[in-house]
Tab-separated table of C-alpha atoms in Angstrom:
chain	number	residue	atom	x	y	z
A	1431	UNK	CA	-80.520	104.187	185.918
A	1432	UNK	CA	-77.651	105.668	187.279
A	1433	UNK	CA	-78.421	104.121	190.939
A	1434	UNK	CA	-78.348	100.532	189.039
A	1435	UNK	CA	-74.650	101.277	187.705
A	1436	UNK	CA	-73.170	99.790	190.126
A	1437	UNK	CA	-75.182	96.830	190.172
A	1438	UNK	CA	-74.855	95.912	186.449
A	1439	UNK	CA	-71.081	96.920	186.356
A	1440	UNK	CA	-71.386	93.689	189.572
A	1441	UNK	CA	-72.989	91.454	187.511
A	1442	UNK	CA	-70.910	92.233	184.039
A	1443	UNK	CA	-68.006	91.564	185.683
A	1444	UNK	CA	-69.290	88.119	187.527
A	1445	UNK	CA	-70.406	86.898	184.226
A	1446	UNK	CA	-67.182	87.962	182.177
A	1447	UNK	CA	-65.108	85.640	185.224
A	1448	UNK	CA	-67.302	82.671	184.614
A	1449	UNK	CA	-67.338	82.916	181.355
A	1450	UNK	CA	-63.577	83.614	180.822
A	1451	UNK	CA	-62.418	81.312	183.578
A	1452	UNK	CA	-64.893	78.609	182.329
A	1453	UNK	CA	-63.094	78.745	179.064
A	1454	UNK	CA	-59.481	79.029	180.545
A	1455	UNK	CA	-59.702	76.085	182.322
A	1456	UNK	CA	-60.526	73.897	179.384
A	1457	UNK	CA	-58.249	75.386	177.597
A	1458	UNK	CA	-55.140	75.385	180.354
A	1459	UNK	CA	-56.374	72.462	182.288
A	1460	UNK	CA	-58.518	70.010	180.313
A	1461	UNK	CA	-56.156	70.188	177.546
A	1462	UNK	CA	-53.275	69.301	179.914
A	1463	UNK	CA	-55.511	65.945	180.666
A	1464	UNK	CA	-55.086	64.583	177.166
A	1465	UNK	CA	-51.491	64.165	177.927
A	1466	UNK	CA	-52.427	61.987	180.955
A	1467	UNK	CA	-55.289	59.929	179.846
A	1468	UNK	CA	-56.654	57.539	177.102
A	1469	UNK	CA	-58.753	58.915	174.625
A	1470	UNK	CA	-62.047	56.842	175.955
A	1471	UNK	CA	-61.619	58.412	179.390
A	1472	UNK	CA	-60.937	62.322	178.134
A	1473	UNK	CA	-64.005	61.948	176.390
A	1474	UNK	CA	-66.179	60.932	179.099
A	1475	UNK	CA	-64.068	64.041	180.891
A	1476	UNK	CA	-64.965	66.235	178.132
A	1477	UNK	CA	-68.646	65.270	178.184
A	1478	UNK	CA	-68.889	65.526	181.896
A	1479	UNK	CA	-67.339	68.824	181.516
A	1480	UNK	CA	-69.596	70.374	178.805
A	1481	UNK	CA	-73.387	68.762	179.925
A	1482	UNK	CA	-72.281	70.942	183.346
A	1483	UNK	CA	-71.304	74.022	181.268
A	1484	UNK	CA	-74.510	73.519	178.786
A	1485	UNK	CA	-76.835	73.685	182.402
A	1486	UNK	CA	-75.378	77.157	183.409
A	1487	UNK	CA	-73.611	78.902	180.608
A	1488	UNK	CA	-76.246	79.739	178.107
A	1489	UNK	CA	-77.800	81.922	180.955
A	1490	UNK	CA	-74.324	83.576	182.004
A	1491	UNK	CA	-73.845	84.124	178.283
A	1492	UNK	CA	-77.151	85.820	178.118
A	1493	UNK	CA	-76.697	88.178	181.467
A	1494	UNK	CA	-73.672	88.961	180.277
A	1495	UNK	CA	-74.738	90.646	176.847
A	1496	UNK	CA	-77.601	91.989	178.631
A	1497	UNK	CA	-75.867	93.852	180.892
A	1498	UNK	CA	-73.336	94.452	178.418
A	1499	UNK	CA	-75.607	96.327	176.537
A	1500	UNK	CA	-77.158	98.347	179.408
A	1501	UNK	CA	-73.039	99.520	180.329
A	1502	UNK	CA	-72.738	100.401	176.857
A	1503	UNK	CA	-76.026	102.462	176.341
A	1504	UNK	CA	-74.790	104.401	179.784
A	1505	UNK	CA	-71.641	104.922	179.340
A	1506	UNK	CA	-72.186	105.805	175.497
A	1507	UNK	CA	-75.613	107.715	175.643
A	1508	UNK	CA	-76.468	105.719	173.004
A	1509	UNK	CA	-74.234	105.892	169.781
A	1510	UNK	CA	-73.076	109.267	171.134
A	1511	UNK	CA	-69.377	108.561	172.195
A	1512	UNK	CA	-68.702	106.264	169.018
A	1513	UNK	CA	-66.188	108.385	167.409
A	1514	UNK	CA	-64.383	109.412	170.090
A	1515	UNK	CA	-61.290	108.004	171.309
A	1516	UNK	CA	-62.746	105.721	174.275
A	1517	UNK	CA	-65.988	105.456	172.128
A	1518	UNK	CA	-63.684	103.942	169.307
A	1519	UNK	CA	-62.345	100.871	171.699
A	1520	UNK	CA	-65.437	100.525	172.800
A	1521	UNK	CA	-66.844	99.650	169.963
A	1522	UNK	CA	-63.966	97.089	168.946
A	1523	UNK	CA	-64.517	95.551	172.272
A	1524	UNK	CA	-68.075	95.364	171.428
A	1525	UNK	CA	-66.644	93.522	168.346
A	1526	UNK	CA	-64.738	91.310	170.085
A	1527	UNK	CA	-67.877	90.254	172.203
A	1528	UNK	CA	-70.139	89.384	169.185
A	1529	UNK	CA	-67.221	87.644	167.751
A	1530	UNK	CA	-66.964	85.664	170.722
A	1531	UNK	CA	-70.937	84.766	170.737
A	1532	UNK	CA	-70.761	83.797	167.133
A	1533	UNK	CA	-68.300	81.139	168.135
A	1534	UNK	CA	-70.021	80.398	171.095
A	1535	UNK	CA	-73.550	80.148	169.145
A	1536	UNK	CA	-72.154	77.855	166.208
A	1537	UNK	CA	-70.700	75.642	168.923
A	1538	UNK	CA	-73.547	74.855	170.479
A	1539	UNK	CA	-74.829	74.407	167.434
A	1540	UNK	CA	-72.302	71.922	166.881
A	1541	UNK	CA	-72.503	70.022	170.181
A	1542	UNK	CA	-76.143	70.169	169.677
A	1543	UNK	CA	-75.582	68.490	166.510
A	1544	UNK	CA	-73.177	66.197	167.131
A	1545	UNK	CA	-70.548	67.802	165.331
A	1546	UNK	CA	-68.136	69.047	167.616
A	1547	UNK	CA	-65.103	67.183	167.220
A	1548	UNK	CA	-61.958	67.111	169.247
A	1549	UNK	CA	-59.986	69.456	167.226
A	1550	UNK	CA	-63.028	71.839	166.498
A	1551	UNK	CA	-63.579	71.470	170.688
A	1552	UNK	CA	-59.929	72.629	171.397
A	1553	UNK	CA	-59.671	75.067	168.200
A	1554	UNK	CA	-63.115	77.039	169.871
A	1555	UNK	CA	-61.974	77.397	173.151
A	1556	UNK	CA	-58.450	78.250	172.203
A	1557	UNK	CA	-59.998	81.325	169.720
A	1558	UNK	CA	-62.725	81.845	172.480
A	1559	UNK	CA	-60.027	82.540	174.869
A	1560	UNK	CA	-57.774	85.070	173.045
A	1561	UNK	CA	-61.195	87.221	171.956
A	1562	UNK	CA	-62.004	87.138	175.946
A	1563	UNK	CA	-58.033	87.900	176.150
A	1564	UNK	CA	-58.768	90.758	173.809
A	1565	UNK	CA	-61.585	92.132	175.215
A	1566	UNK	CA	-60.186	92.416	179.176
A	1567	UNK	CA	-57.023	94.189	177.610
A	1568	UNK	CA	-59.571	96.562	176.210
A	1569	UNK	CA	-62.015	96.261	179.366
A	1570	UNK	CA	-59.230	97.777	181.871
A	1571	UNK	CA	-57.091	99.862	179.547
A	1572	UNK	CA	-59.885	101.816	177.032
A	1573	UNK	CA	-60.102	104.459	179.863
A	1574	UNK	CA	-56.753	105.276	179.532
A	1575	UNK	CA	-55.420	104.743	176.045
């Protein structure tokens, strides 16, 4: 597995960038739009927006945990390291990125549903993006703390 490090740690960190820049720019540019336009034309924005994110971002979602999970088995031999120091903020990263699905799973459920709102819409991406926030802070420093 070791060969296929590499490879994984690649396709982690695409994911995490699509993901996290998918979710920045509705929450640092979309939002901006609301200032700029009437409310009939950010929603057909906001729907153009999210049918293009529904095609793709289930799947990123999915490689993302998937790989995820592969990093974390090799780097933690399991359960091995959890206890440690690094094992410790790896775990609340871990954390993080279930907290982060959870909100990502309910709203699709929502959208699915018809029951994602405007403020629920802005309120998701907004906690989305600090978890993603969290988890890079822990992503780059958990080495080293």
């Amino acid at each position: 597995m070791s060969a296929w490090y590499p490879w994984i740690v690649l396709l982690h960190l695409a994911c995490a960038i699509v993901f996290v820049g998918a979710v920045a720019f509705e929450v640092l540019v979309v939002e901006a739009l609301h200032k700029r336009f009437d409310t009939a034309t950010m929603q057909r924005i906001e729907q153009a927006v999210m049918a293009r994110v529904r095609r793709f971002m289930p799947v990123v979602v999915i490689l993302l945990f998937v790989s995820g999970g592969v990093l974390f088995d090799i780097r933690c031999d399991g359960f091995a390291c959890v206890g440690s120091r690094f094992g410790n903020w790896l775990l609340l990263k871990v954390v993080l990125a279930f907290a982060v699905l959870g909100v990502f799973v309910n709203a699709m459920w929502a959208m699915r549903h018809g029951k994602m709102d405007v403020c629920r819409f802005k309120h998701t991406h907004r906690v989305v993006l600090a978890l993603m926030v969290g988890i890079v802070f822990l992503a780059k420093t958990m080495f080293y703390l």
